[in-house]
Each structure stands twice: as structure tokens, then as C-alpha cells.
């Protein structure tokens, strides 16, 4: 074996999409061939079938396929009638798409802090944040774990607010006896390639139970039309491609197994690292099933550990290093340092370790060994 091969083998990537898609290559080719031979690129049976199958997987009455998770959220807000100046409450510890969707639908962002254990919305912060302009709440099921939905839904009910779930990182995660995306009035999903269910390009979907909301999102994704060239309003070009729908249909039957593999990887990490002071492992709330989109640990020496792991060939990520309320993009909201202490502490200490379904126990062991070899 050449040195190059030894090195290549000893690398542990943060995510291995090549290994993930390799076994499905032939089926993807079949989808492509059928689309080309039938010239079916937009809409059609693949999209309709995927919508049915995905809704069934989530346990929601319906789904609408869209071009991204960001547009899934944005069209959800528009379909719910969000108007200029309406306030929507979410967390500053998420990807910016959550808040972009609020702003781009005409809403105003209002942040609440996260819970230190689950790193998702702290329900006890909600009451103080709800004001006369508040219309909705967007909990984010971050890293693959559901937010604590019961108290969130209760606050929403008390104040007559809607709840849209950002489920972009949590395909198949559960909360008590429900699946994420089936608890709020709308669930927004992303099929960006790195997500637990990831297309071969950009894609997304909403799930919902109200037929009127599903129909409105269907209109909005296609220029506001109710039938060809009949426009109820202006809309967008936000459809799911037939090809991506076909690729996602190839993957969907494997999702449950991939989720179990991710959970096994998480368990291997726990076994190998154990409970200790230097590296805090992610908490898994007793209320549901975590699907480990990411395996995020916390340590005071995050930067040094990340650099050390890099020299040992272990890829890592930071999700997310700068809280949204401290981003230049949101300077105008007027939140300063100290506004959301739990989020700020998390951002400064978190580190995402390699996590993908094909990861082996040997690879997990080598990451754990590298962490232990760090000169603490
Ligand atoms: C990925 C993601 C989105 C956006 O999805 P896209 O498909 O990339 O537009 C929204 N929210 C969260 C939490 C995400 O992780």
C-alpha cells in the first residue's frame, strides 16, 4: 500500500456523501433515464408520489414538494397570511435560513434563548417575548432533536399563535408519540445534500394537515396559479424538480435504517468517550428520538481541539459559531452581546464531530482516541 493510500484511509471526514450515495447509483440512473425518455422534468407523477410517501413517513395528512427548506418556511409564512410588521418568535441558535424566511415573508424577527440541555427553544422564555404583534412561533428541531413542543404548543394556543416547525435537520425525529413536522400547523423540511434525507441538489418540502394551507402553498410555489394561467396572486418559482423527487423516492425507504445507523454511531461515541468534564456529550431528551443530524459536543477548548483533530485527519464543523443576534445581518435588530447567554455560551464551546450513517465503530474509536490524545 502506498503512503498516499494509507493517509487517505486514515482520514475521517466530517461527512461522507460519496459512501452514502454509492449503493444507490444504479437506481438514480434509472430515475434519470426515465425522466429523459419521458421528458418529465417538472411536476408529474414522481413529485406527487414523493409528496404522498413523505407525508406518510412524517405522519402528516399532506406534503408539498418545494425547491428548498428556506422556501418551505417562507411559503408557509406567506400561506399563513403573515403581514408586514407581524412578529415571529424563533431562536438565535439556528442556521440563518430560519430567520431569512421570516424577513422575506415580510415578518419581524423576535428571538428567545435556547435550553442548555437540548439546545432548542427554551419554552419558559416564550411568555415574556410574546407581544401584541406576535403572530407565530418557529421552534427549530436542531441537530436532529425535537424542541420541547408541548409547552410551546400550549403557549401558542393560549395566545392564538400559529406554530411552524423548522424540521430541516430532523427528518423522522419524534416527540412523545408524534413525528416532527406533524405537530405545528406546518412543518418545513430541507433535502439539501448534507441533511439526513438529502437530494442530489437543492430540494425541500412542507407538511401540513389543513388542506387550504397545502393548496395555498401549492399555488405559491407556481406563480400563484390555481390552474394553468389562472393566478390567484403573484407567486414564485419554488417547485420541487421531478428528478429530485425521483432521487428522494429512491432514498426514502432507506431513511429509517440510516437513522438507526446514526443513533448507533452516537452510542459508540458515548461508549468510547464516556461521561467526563472536558468534553460534554449531547443530551438526548427522554421525550423523543434524536436522529443525530449532527453530533455536537461542547468544550472550553473548542478551537484548539478542532485544530488538533485536523492534524490527526479528523474533520469537524461548527454549528454555529456566531449566534444570529450577533451577526452583522441582524445588527439593526438591536440585540447586543449578553442578550441570549445560553446561545452565546453554546456558540463559543460547540464542536460537531464526524457523523454519517456509514461511519464505522473503528472510525468512531479513532475519533475518540484522537480526542483523548489531545494535551488537555
Ligand atoms: C438547512 C436548513 C434550512 C434551509 O434549508 P435549505 O434547503 O438549505 O434552504 C433551514 N433551517 C435549518 C435549521 C437548516 O438546517
PDB file of N, CA and C and ligand atoms in Angstrom, residues 68-70 73 94-95 97-98 140 166 168-169 190 192 195 203 320, ligand 1:
ATOM      1  N   UNK A  68     -36.479  24.142  -1.806  1.00  0.00           N
ATOM      2  CA  UNK A  68     -35.513  24.232  -0.709  1.00  0.00           C
ATOM      3  C   UNK A  68     -36.248  24.288   0.620  1.00  0.00           C
ATOM      4  N   UNK A  69     -35.491  24.096   1.687  1.00  0.00           N
ATOM      5  CA  UNK A  69     -36.060  24.230   3.016  1.00  0.00           C
ATOM      6  C   UNK A  69     -36.379  25.684   3.346  1.00  0.00           C
ATOM      7  N   UNK A  70     -35.543  26.581   2.840  1.00  0.00           N
ATOM      8  CA  UNK A  70     -35.780  28.007   3.073  1.00  0.00           C
ATOM      9  C   UNK A  70     -37.122  28.417   2.485  1.00  0.00           C
ATOM     10  N   UNK A  73     -40.181  27.165   4.445  1.00  0.00           N
ATOM     11  CA  UNK A  73     -40.561  28.029   5.568  1.00  0.00           C
ATOM     12  C   UNK A  73     -41.186  29.330   5.068  1.00  0.00           C
ATOM     13  N   UNK A  94     -29.550  28.897  15.337  1.00  0.00           N
ATOM     14  CA  UNK A  94     -30.020  28.120  14.191  1.00  0.00           C
ATOM     15  C   UNK A  94     -29.285  28.620  12.962  1.00  0.00           C
ATOM     16  N   UNK A  95     -29.519  27.961  11.825  1.00  0.00           N
ATOM     17  CA  UNK A  95     -28.994  28.440  10.548  1.00  0.00           C
ATOM     18  C   UNK A  95     -29.834  29.639  10.113  1.00  0.00           C
ATOM     19  N   UNK A  97     -31.241  30.531   7.548  1.00  0.00           N
ATOM     20  CA  UNK A  97     -32.414  30.311   6.691  1.00  0.00           C
ATOM     21  C   UNK A  97     -33.717  30.468   7.477  1.00  0.00           C
ATOM     22  N   UNK A  98     -33.713  30.053   8.746  1.00  0.00           N
ATOM     23  CA  UNK A  98     -34.914  30.150   9.579  1.00  0.00           C
ATOM     24  C   UNK A  98     -35.405  31.599   9.620  1.00  0.00           C
ATOM     25  N   UNK A 140     -37.074  25.278  16.309  1.00  0.00           N
ATOM     26  CA  UNK A 140     -36.156  24.603  15.381  1.00  0.00           C
ATOM     27  C   UNK A 140     -35.723  23.289  16.025  1.00  0.00           C
ATOM     28  N   UNK A 166     -39.477  24.241  12.187  1.00  0.00           N
ATOM     29  CA  UNK A 166     -38.322  24.118  11.303  1.00  0.00           C
ATOM     30  C   UNK A 166     -37.729  22.737  11.565  1.00  0.00           C
ATOM     31  N   UNK A 168     -35.887  21.083   9.343  1.00  0.00           N
ATOM     32  CA  UNK A 168     -34.893  20.890   8.277  1.00  0.00           C
ATOM     33  C   UNK A 168     -33.749  19.964   8.685  1.00  0.00           C
ATOM     34  N   UNK A 169     -33.510  19.813   9.998  1.00  0.00           N
ATOM     35  CA  UNK A 169     -32.416  18.951  10.453  1.00  0.00           C
ATOM     36  C   UNK A 169     -32.921  17.695  11.154  1.00  0.00           C
ATOM     37  N   UNK A 190     -35.874  20.441   4.683  1.00  0.00           N
ATOM     38  CA  UNK A 190     -34.856  20.649   3.653  1.00  0.00           C
ATOM     39  C   UNK A 190     -34.309  19.293   3.223  1.00  0.00           C
ATOM     40  N   UNK A 192     -31.457  19.439   1.308  1.00  0.00           N
ATOM     41  CA  UNK A 192     -30.103  19.844   0.922  1.00  0.00           C
ATOM     42  C   UNK A 192     -29.214  18.598   1.064  1.00  0.00           C
ATOM     43  N   UNK A 195     -28.282  16.943   4.480  1.00  0.00           N
ATOM     44  CA  UNK A 195     -29.306  16.653   5.504  1.00  0.00           C
ATOM     45  C   UNK A 195     -29.539  15.141   5.618  1.00  0.00           C
ATOM     46  N   UNK A 203     -33.522  20.893  -2.606  1.00  0.00           N
ATOM     47  CA  UNK A 203     -34.917  20.447  -2.551  1.00  0.00           C
ATOM     48  C   UNK A 203     -35.444  20.644  -1.138  1.00  0.00           C
ATOM     49  N   UNK A 320     -23.463  26.600  15.475  1.00  0.00           N
ATOM     50  CA  UNK A 320     -22.958  27.628  14.576  1.00  0.00           C
ATOM     51  C   UNK A 320     -22.073  28.556  15.396  1.00  0.00           C
TER      52      UNK A 320
HETATM   53  C1  LIG B   1     -30.741  23.531   6.076  1.00  0.00           C
HETATM   54  C2  LIG B   1     -31.610  24.339   6.947  1.00  0.00           C
HETATM   55  C3  LIG B   1     -32.559  25.225   6.442  1.00  0.00           C
HETATM   56  C4  LIG B   1     -32.672  25.596   4.985  1.00  0.00           C
HETATM   57  O1  LIG B   1     -32.733  24.575   4.090  1.00  0.00           O
HETATM   58  P1  LIG B   1     -32.241  24.796   2.567  1.00  0.00           P
HETATM   59  O2  LIG B   1     -32.787  23.597   1.885  1.00  0.00           O
HETATM   60  O3  LIG B   1     -30.755  24.857   2.596  1.00  0.00           O
HETATM   61  O4  LIG B   1     -32.853  26.050   2.072  1.00  0.00           O
HETATM   62  C5  LIG B   1     -33.408  25.865   7.326  1.00  0.00           C
HETATM   63  N1  LIG B   1     -33.286  25.671   8.662  1.00  0.00           N
HETATM   64  C6  LIG B   1     -32.360  24.853   9.183  1.00  0.00           C
HETATM   65  C7  LIG B   1     -32.302  24.680  10.668  1.00  0.00           C
HETATM   66  C8  LIG B   1     -31.472  24.179   8.352  1.00  0.00           C
HETATM   67  O5  LIG B   1     -30.546  23.390   8.886  1.00  0.00           O
END
